[in-house]
XYZ file of C-alpha atoms in Angstrom:
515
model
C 36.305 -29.295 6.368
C 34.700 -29.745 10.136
C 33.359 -33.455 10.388
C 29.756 -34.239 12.142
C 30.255 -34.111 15.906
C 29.002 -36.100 17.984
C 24.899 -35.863 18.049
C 23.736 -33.385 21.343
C 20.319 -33.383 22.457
C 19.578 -29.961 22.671
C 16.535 -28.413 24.115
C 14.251 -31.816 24.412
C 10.222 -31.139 24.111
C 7.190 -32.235 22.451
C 7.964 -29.174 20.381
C 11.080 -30.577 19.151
C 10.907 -31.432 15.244
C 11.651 -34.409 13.907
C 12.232 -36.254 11.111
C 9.562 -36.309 9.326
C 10.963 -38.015 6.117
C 8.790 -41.489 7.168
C 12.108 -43.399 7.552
C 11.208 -44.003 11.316
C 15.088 -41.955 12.161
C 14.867 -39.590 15.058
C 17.122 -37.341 13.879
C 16.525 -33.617 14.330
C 14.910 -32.204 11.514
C 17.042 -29.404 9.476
C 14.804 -26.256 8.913
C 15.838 -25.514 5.070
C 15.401 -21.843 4.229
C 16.655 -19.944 1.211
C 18.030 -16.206 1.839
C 17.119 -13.513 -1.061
C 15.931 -10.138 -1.379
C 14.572 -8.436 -4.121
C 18.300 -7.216 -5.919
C 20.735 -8.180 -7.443
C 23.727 -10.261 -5.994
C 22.119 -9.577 -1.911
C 24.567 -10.926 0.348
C 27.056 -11.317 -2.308
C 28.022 -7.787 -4.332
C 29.084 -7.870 -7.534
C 28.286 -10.808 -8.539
C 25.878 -10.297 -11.436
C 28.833 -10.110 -13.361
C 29.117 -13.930 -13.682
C 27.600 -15.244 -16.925
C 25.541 -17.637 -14.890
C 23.967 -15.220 -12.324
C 20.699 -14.338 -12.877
C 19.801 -11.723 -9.949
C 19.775 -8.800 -12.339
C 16.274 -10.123 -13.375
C 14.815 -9.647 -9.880
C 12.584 -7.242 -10.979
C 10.905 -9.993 -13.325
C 8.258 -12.056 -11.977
C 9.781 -14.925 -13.912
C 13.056 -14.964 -11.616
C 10.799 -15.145 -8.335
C 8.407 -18.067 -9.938
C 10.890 -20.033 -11.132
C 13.142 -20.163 -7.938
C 9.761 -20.897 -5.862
C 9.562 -24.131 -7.780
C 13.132 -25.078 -7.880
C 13.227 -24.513 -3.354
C 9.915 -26.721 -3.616
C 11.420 -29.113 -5.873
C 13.862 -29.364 -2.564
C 10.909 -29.589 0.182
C 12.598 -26.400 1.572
C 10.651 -24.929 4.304
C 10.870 -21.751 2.435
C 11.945 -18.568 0.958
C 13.186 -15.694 3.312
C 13.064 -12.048 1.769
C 14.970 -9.762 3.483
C 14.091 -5.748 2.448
C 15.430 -2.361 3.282
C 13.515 1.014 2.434
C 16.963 2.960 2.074
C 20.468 2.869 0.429
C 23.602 2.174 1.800
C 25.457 5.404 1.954
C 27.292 5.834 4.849
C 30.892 4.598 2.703
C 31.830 7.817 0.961
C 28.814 9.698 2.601
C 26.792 8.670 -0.708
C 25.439 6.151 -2.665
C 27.565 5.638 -5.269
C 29.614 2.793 -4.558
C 26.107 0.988 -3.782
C 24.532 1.982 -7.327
C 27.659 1.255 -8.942
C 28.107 -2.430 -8.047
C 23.691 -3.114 -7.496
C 24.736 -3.592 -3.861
C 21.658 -3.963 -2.307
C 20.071 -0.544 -4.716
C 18.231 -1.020 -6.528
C 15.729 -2.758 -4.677
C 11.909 -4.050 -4.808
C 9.233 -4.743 -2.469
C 9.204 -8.157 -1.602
C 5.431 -8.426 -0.417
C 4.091 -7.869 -4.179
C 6.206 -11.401 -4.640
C 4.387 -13.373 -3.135
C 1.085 -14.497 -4.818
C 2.828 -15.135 -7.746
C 4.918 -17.653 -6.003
C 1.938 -18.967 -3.980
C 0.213 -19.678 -7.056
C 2.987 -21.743 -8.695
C 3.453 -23.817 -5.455
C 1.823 -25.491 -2.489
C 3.742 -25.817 0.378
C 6.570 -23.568 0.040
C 6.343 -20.608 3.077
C 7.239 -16.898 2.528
C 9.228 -14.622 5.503
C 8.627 -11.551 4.165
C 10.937 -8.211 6.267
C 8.499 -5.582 7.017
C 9.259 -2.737 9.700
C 7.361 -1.731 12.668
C 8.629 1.968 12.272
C 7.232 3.494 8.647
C 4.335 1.377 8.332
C 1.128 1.775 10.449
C -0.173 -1.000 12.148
C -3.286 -1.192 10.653
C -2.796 -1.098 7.483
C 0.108 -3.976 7.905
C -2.211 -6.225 9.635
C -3.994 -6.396 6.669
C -1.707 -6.904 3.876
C -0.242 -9.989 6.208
C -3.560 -11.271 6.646
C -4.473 -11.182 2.702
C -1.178 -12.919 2.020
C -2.182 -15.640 4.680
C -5.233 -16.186 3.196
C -3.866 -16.083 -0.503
C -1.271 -18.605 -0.020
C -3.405 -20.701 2.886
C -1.203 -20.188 5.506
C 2.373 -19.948 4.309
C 3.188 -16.613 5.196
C 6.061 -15.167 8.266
C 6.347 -12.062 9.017
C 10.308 -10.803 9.774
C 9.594 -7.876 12.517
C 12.406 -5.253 12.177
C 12.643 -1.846 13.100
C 15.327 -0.301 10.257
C 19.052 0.359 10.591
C 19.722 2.600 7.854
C 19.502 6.293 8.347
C 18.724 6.470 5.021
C 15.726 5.227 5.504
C 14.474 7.231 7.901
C 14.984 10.792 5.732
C 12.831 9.532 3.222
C 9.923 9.828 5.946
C 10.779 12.895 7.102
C 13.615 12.273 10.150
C 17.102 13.306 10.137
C 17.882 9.936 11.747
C 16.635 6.901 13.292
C 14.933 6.952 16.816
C 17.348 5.803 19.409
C 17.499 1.470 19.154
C 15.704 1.369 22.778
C 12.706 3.141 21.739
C 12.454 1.993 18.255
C 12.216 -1.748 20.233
C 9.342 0.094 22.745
C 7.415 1.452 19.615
C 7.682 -2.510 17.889
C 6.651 -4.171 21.283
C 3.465 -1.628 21.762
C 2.761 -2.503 17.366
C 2.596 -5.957 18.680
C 0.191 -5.752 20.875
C -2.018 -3.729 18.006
C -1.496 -6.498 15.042
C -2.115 -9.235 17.696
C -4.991 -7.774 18.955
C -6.382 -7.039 15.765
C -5.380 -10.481 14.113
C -6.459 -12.896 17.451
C -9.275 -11.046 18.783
C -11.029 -8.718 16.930
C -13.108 -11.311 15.385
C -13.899 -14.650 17.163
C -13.536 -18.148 15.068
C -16.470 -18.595 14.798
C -17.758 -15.021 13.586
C -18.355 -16.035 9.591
C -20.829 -18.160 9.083
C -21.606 -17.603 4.798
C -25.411 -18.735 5.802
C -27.127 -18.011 2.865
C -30.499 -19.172 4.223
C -31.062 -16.938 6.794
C -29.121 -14.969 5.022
C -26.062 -13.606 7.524
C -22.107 -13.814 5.683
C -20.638 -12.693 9.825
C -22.349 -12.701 13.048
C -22.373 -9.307 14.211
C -21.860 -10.499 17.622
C -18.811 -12.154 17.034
C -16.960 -9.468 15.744
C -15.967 -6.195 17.911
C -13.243 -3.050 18.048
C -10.156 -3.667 20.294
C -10.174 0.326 20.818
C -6.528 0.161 21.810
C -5.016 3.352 23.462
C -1.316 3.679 23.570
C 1.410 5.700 24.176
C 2.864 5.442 20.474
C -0.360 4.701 18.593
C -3.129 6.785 20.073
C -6.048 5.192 18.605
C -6.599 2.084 17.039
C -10.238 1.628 17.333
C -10.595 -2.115 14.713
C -11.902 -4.275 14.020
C -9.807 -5.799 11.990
C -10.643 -5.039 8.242
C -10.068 -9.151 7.176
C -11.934 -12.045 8.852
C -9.342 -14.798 10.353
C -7.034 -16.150 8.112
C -5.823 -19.848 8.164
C -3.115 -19.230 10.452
C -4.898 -16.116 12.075
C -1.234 -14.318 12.630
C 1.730 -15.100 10.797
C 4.423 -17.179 12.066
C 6.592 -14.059 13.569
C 10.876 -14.346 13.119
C 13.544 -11.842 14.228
C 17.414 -11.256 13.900
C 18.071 -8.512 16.227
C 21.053 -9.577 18.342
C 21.139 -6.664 20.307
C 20.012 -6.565 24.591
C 16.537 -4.883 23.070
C 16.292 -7.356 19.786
C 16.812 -10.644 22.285
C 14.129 -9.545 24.970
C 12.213 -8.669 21.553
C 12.775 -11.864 20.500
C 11.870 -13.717 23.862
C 8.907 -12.669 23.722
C 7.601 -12.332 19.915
C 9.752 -14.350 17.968
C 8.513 -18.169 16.940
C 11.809 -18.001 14.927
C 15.014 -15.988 14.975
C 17.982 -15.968 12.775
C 21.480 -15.622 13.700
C 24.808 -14.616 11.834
C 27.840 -16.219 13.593
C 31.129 -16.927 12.246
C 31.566 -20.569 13.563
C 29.215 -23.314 16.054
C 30.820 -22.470 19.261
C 29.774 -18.982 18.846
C 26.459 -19.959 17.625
C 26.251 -22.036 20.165
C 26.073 -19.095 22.996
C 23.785 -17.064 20.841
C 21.256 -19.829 20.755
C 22.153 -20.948 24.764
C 20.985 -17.162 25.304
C 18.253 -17.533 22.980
C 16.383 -20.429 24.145
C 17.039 -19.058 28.273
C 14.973 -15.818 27.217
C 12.478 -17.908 25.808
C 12.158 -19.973 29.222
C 12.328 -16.535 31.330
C 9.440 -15.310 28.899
C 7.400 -18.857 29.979
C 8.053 -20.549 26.904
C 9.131 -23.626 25.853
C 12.726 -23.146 25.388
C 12.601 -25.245 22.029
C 9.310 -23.782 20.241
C 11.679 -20.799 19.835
C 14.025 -22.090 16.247
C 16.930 -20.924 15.783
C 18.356 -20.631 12.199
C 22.052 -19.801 11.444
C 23.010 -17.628 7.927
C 25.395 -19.761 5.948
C 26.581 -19.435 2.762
C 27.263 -22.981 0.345
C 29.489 -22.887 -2.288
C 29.311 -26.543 -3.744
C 31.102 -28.917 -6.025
C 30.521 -32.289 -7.094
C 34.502 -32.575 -5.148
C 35.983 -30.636 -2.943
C 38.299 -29.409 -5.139
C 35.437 -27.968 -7.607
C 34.123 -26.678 -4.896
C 37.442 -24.262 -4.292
C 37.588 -23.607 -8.179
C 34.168 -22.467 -8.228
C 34.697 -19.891 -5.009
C 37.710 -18.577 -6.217
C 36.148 -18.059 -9.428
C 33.218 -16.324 -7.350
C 35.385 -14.187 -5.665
C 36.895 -12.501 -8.289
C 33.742 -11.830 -9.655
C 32.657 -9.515 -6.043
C 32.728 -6.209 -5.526
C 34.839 -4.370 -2.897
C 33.060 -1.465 -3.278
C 29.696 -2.984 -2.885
C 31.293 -5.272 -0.198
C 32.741 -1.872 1.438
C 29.253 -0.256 0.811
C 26.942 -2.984 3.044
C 29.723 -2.639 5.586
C 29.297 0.759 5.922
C 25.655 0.196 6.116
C 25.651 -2.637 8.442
C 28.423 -1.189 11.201
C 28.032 2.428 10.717
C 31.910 2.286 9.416
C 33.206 4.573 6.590
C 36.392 2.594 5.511
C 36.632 5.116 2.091
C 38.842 7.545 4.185
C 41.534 4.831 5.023
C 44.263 3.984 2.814
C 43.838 0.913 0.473
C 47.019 -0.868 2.339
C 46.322 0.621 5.830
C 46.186 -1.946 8.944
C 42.996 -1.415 9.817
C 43.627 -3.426 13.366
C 45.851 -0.464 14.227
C 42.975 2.497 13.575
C 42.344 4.520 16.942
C 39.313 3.636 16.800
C 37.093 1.105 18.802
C 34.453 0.329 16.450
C 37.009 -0.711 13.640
C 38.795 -2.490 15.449
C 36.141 -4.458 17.287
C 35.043 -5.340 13.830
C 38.072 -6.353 12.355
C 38.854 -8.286 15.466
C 36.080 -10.494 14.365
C 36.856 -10.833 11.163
C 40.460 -12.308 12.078
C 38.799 -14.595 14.553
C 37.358 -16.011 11.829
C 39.965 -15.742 9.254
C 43.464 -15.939 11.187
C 45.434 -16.641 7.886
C 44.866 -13.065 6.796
C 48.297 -11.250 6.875
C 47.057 -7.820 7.148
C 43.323 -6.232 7.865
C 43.124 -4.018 5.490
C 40.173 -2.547 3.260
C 40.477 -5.202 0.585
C 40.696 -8.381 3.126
C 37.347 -6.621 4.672
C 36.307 -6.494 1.190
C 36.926 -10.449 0.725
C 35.432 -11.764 3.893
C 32.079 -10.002 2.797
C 31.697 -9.664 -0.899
C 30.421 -13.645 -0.654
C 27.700 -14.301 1.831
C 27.780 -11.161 3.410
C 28.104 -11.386 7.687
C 27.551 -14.685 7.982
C 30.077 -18.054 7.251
C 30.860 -19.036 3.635
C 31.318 -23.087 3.381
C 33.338 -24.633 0.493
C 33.031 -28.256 -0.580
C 31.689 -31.059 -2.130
C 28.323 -32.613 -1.333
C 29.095 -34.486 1.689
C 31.285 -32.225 3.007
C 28.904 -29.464 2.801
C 26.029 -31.595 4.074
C 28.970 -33.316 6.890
C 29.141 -29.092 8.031
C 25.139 -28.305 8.309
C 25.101 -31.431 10.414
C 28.245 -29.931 12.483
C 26.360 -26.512 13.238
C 23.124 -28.283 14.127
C 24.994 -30.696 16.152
C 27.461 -28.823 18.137
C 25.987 -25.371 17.626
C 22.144 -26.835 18.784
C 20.360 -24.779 15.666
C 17.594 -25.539 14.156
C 18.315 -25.045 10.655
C 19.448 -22.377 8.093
C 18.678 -19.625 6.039
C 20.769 -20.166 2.929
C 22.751 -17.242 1.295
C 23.792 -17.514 -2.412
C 26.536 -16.205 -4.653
C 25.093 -17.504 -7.594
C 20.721 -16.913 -8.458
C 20.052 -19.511 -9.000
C 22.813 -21.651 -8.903
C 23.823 -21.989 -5.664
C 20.493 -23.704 -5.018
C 20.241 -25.421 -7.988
C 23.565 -27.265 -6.677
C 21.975 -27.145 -3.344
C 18.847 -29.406 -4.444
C 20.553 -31.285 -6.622
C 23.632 -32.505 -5.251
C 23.496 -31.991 -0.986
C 19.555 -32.267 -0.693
C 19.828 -36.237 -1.541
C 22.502 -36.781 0.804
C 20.354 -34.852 3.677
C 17.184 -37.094 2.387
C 19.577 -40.391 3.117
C 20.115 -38.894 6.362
C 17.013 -38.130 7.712
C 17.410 -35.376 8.821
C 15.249 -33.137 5.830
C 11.979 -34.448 4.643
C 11.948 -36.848 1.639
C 8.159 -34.676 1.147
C 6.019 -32.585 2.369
C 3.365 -34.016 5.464
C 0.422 -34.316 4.144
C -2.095 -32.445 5.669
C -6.223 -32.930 5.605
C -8.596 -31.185 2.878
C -11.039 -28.932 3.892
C -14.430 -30.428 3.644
C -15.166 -30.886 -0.353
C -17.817 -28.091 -1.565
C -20.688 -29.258 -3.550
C -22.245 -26.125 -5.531
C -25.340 -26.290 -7.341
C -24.874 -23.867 -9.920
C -22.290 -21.466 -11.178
C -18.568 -22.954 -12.123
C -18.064 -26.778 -10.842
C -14.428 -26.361 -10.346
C -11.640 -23.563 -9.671
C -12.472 -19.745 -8.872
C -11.148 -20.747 -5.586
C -13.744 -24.195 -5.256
C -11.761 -26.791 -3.494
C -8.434 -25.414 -3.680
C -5.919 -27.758 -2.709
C -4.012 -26.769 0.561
C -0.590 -27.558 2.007
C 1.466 -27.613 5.041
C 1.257 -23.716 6.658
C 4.159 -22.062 8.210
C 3.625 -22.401 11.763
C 3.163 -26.481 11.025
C 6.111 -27.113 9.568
C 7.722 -25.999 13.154
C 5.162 -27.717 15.452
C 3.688 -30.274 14.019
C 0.380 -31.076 11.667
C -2.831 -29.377 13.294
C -0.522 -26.575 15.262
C -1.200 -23.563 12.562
C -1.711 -21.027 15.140
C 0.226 -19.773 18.296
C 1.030 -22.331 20.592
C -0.575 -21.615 24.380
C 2.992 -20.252 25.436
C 2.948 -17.530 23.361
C 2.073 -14.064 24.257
C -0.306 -13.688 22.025
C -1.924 -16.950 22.339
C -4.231 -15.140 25.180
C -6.027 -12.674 22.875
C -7.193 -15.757 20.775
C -11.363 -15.019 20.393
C -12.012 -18.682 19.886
C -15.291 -20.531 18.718
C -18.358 -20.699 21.125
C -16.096 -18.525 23.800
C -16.737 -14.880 25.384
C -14.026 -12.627 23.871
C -10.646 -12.421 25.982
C -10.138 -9.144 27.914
C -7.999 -6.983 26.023
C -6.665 -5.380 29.174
C-alpha cells in the first residue's frame, strides 16, 4: 500500500478549504463524495449477486433514504448520481449482455430522488447528471431551481452532453452530434440557464407584502429574450423566483480538449478518473491552468478523483473481501460498459486473444493503459479487461485496512493535489457502511474531514398570527448549501470569478446587461 507523502501546498488561496473539524489543524480538507446511480451494481457489474448487496432495490425509495442518512451519518459532502438515457450496446451490437448482468439497464431517473433524501437529511448535497442535449433549457432551469429550493440549497448540477449513441435514437438521431458541437450547443445552454437563474429576477424582486398587498415587484422581474444560434428564442423570465443558491453549484468530467475548456469556464467542480497520483496529478496541473487562463482562481475550481475502497478491519480482510468481490462481477457487464465507454466491441475477439497485439489503435491504446496500471497481468486479454473493470469501473480500486485506505486518500490528495473524491462501491451499501464506520474516524483524528457539519445562521424566526404555529414549511431548519461547503459559510452563490457571476440582478441594483 502507497504511504502519505510528504504534504504539498497546492494551489494556495483564500478559496482553499480547510479543516473545518474545530481542531485548529490546517490540513486540507478532503471533499467526501459518494458515487451511485440509480441501478444496480453501477461501477461494479454483477455484483448484485452477493448476498449482502442491496442495489437491486434501487428502484425503492427506501434504498435512496436510507443511504442519505448513513453518508450524513459520515458528514460526507454528498451523494453524486451519475445517469444515462440509453443502454450500453455497442458489445455484441445489442443489449443483451447489459440486461443480462443489470449493467447499468435498467436504470431510473435520479432527479425524482432527491426530495425524498432532502427530507430525511439536512446537510447532505445532491450532484444530480443531467444533459444539455435532450433536455430544453427552460424547462431544466426549473426543475434545478425547485430542487434548490426543496432541499435549501444542496443541489449540483453534473453538465454532460451524452456518449451513448443509444441515447440519441431514442430522440430521433441516428447518432450523436459530433463532440465539438455538442460542447458549442452546452456552452450557448449555459448562457440560457444562467441568464434565466442570475438575472431574470433581481434579489430583491419578492417582497410577500401582504399590506399593500404585492407577493413580486413587477419591476424587478424581466425576460432575458435570448437569441441564439442553437436555441432561437428564449424569451423568460424565469418561471421560479431565486432559489437559496440562485444556480446550482455546476461539476463536469469531460476530459476531452472541448470538456476541459468546458470545464474552465463552467465547472465549480470537476471529477477525474486516473489510474494512479502522478497521472492525476497532470490532469489537475491542466485543470487548475484553464481555470487561471479563464480569470479564475486556480483553486475555487475542486478537483475530485473516482476511487474505489474495498476495506477491512486488516489488510488481509481487506484482500479476502475483494477477491470474494471479484468473483462475484460480471465480464459481460464489465465487457458491456467498456463497449459503451470506448466505443470498443471486444465480443468479436477470441476469449484468449492478446488483445495488445489487435491491429488496431483504439484497443491497443486502451489496453496500454490498463497494463500501466496493472503490469503483473500476463496477457491482455478479454477476461483481464473484464477484471480491471468489473470493480469500480475506470477509475482505481484500493484494498486495505482502515489506515491503509485512509494512509492512500491522503497520498492522492497529497501528491496528486486533489481535492477530494467521489467514492465508487462494490457493495450498496456496504462499502460505505465500512467507509463511515471504520476509515471516517481515522480521517476525523486527522483533520483533514469535518468532525460536523459548520453551522450555519437561521433565517429570521417567523411569528404567524393565525393558521398552523409550526411546520408546513414555518421555520424550517436549514443547513450548509452546496456551494458553502467549497468556499466557505456565507459564499452560497457564484464567486465574482465566475462567468456567470456578472448576470447576478442583485438587490437595490439596475439589472446587468445581458449583452
Amino acid at each position: 500500500m502507497t504511504p502519505p507523502a510528504a504534504t504539498v501546498d497546492s494551489a494556495s488561496s483564500g478559496v482553499d478549504q480547510l479543516s473545518l473539524s474545530g481542531d485548529g489543524s490546517s490540513s486540507k480538507r478532503m471533499i467526501l463524495y459518494a458515487f451511485m446511480m440509480g441501478c444496480s451494481g453501477h461501477q461494479s457489474p454483477g455484483l448484485w449477486t452477493h448476498p449482502a448487496d442491496r442495489s437491486r432495490h434501487h428502484n425503492k425509495l427506501s434504498y435512496w433514504v436510507d443511504h442519505a442518512k448513513l453518508l450524513e451519518s459520515g458528514h460526507f459532502d454528498g451523494l453524486f448520481l451519475a445517469d444515462v438515457l440509453g443502454g450500453y450496446d455497442v458489445y455484441g451490437g445489442n443489449l443483451n449482455a447489459a440486461l443480462a448482468s443489470g449493467a447499468q439497464f435498467p436504470v431510473i431517473d435520479p432527479l425524482l430522488l432527491i426530495s425524498a433524501m432532502a427530507a430525511a437529511t439536512t446537510n447532505l448535497s445532491f450532484g444530480i447528471t443531467a444533459t444539455t442535449s435532450y433536455v430544453h433549457p427552460y424547462e431544466l432551469a426549473r426543475r434545478f431551481s425547485t430542487l434548490d429550493h426543496l432541499t435549501n440549497g444542496r443541489v449540483g448540477w453534473n453538465v454532460v452532453t451524452g456518449y451513448l449513441d443509444s441515447a440519441a435514437r431514442q430522440f430521433g438521431a441516428k447518432n450523436q452530434e459530433l463532440h465539438a458541437k455538442r460542447y458549442e450547443v452546452a456552452d450557448e445552454y449555459m448562457d440560457v440557464v444562467y441568464k434565466l437563474w442570475e438575472s431574470s429576477w433581481a434579489d430583491d424582486a419578492v417582497i410577500h407584502d401582504a399590506s399593500k398587498p404585492t407577493y413580486t415587484r413587477p419591476d424587478r422581474v424581466r425576460q432575458i429574450n435570448h437569441k441564439g444560434k442553437y436555441f432561437e428564442s428564449v424569451p423568460g423570465p424565469h418561471i421560479c423566483e431565486p432559489t437559496p443558491q440562485r444556480s446550482p453549484v455546476i461539476y463536469q468530467a469531460g476530459s476531452s480538449g472541448p470538456g476541459m475548456a468546458f470545464a474552465s469556464k463552467h465547472a465549480e467542480v470537476i471529477f477525474i478518473a486516473a489510474h494512479k497520483p502522478e497521472v492525476a496529478k497532470k490532469r489537475v496541473e491542466a485543470a487548475r491552468q484553464g481555470a487561471a487562463a479563464a480569470g479564475r482562481d486556480p483553486a475555487s475550481l475542486k478537483v475530485l478523483a473516482l476511487l474505489c475502497p474495498i476495506i477491512g478491519k486488516t489488510d488481509e480482510e481487506a484482500q479476502q473481501k475483494y477477491d470474494e468481490h471479484l468473483k462475484h462481477g460480471s465480464d459481460e457487464g464489465a465487457l458491456a460498459l467498456f463497449g459503451g465507454w470506448t466505443g470498443i466491441d471486444l465480443s468479436t475477439y477470441g476469449e484468449d486473444e492478446e488483445l495488445r497485439a489487435i491491429e488496431s489503435n483504439a484497443i491497443k491504446s486502451a489496453v496500454e493503459n490498463f497494463a500501466t496500471q496493472d503490469p503483473t497481468v500476463p496477457k491482455w486479454n478479454k477476461k483481464a479487461v473484464a477484471n480491471k473493470i468489473k470493480l469500480g469501473g475506470l477509475g482505481p480500486t484500493i484494498v486495505g485496512g482502515p489506515e491503509s485506505i485512509a494512509d492512500q486518500l491522503q497520498s492522492w490528495v497529497d501528491d496528486a493535489g486533489v481535492d477530494g473524491f467521489n467514492l465508487a462501491y462494490t457493495l450498496a451499501p456496504g462499502t460505505f457502511e465500512d467507509f463511515v464506520e471504520l476509515v471516517v474516524p481515522i480521517l476525523k483524528k486527522r483533520g483533514v474531514v469535518w468532525s460536523d457539519y459548520p453551522k450555519v445562521a437561521q433565517p429570521p424566526a417567523e411569528s404567524v398570527t393565525d393558521g398552523p404555529q409550526k411546520g408546513f414549511g414555518i421555520n424550517e431548519t436549514i443547513g450548509i448549501t452546496s456551494r458553502e461547503k467549497l468556499y466557505g459559510v456565507g459564499q452560497k452563490t457564484f464567486r465574482k470569478d465566475h462567468y456567470a457571476s456578472k448576470f447576478t440582478w442583485k438587490a437595490g441594483q439596475d439589472a446587468p446587461s445581458l449583452d
